[in-house]
Amino acid sequence: MTVNLTCTQVSALLSFYIDDKLSNQLKQFVEAHLEICPTCNAKLEALRSMIKSLREVHEKLSVVKSGAEEYAQSEQNNDFSINLSAYIDNELSDEENLKVKKYIISNPKARQDLEKMYKLKKIMQNSFDKAKNNSKGDYSKFILRRIDMHEEIYGPDSFAKVVALFIIILTVFTITAVIIFWV
Amino acid sequence: MSKMFYKKIPLEELVLLSQKSDYRALEELIKREQKNIFATFSYLSKKRENIADLTQEALMRMAKGLAALRNPKTFKSWLNQIVTNLFYDELRKINRSPQVISIDEEPHEESFGRQIPDTKHKPAERAMSSELDKMIKNEIQNLPDHFRIAIILRELQGLSYEEIAEATHTTVGTVKSRIARARGRLQDGLRHYI
């Protein structure tokens, strides 16, 4: 036997239906009504999405809470600022990276610290660029000259020449000595 | 080949050519790196009169040692190793020799006393002011030696923690903590500008 429920009745039952708190029979009656009634169907969807977003907000709140607690704790032993510094250098493992991201999203103090670090980075880089542009000296010619001198004195070519000359002199000297000895 | 040709060559190729005794490539390589090295030493060295000598020495070591560099891709970290070694050499020298005061240096230039925030200018303009530059340099130079080299290799040279660890003969964990602590001190010292 099927009982045709009215829209008002179904509306009253919807939240129990979502929570699966209805008896099998009543559930069937509600489903039968939902199949033919777009208005109640829309109500069901609206209720579902509302519950879903409420759950999300709740989850976010608990993350904020735990994040804030963890931040306060970790700040004490300085771990977090070390990780935050490594975070902006992109030197953290994926897991640590995610953890820091979570803190930053949930904690305004952490965000402030991060912003300060970025600012410091920026002014340091500006300053360094300026220092680079201010250095006017050109060392290239001087270095090349010094290397040239170095090669001339110690280079393999000149060293080979000196050795060859030495061997020739030695040979000539030996031959002369031998000739003189024989004569 | 024209000078323009060498100016357009990417760094890695320039290193390769220099290794093959191409003097014009080496000249261009020196020209490209000298400003960077000079600026780095201007933050690393507390003695202004040493900066030019240190830069020259680093470039000389680079030019001479280039042939022995096996992988041109590691040129940047290799060059920074030279800079780091020279910095440590200088530290040892300073510790051994009596202090020399430069006649070029203005007295009390480095002590700024109290920091007075400049609220007239917008942050971007303020960042450009030379006073801030002096402050930054001063704050960096006042960092402990190990912190100073670590933060400079990171922020100014863009080296990874691993490369810094290698250059300074320490572990990645130590580098991580040194950089964080250096940042903490700098933020504190420059709090009115950040």
Coordinates of C-alpha atoms in Angstrom, one line a residue, chain A residues 64 100-108 110-111:
Chain A
V64 CA 42.0 27.3 13.0
V100 CA 53.4 25.4 7.2
K101 CA 50.7 26.3 4.7
K102 CA 48.1 25.2 7.1
Y103 CA 49.5 27.4 9.8
I104 CA 49.7 30.4 7.5
I105 CA 46.1 30.0 6.4
S106 CA 44.8 29.6 9.9
N107 CA 47.0 32.1 11.8
P108 CA 47.2 35.8 11.2
A110 CA 52.1 33.6 11.0
R111 CA 50.9 35.5 8.0

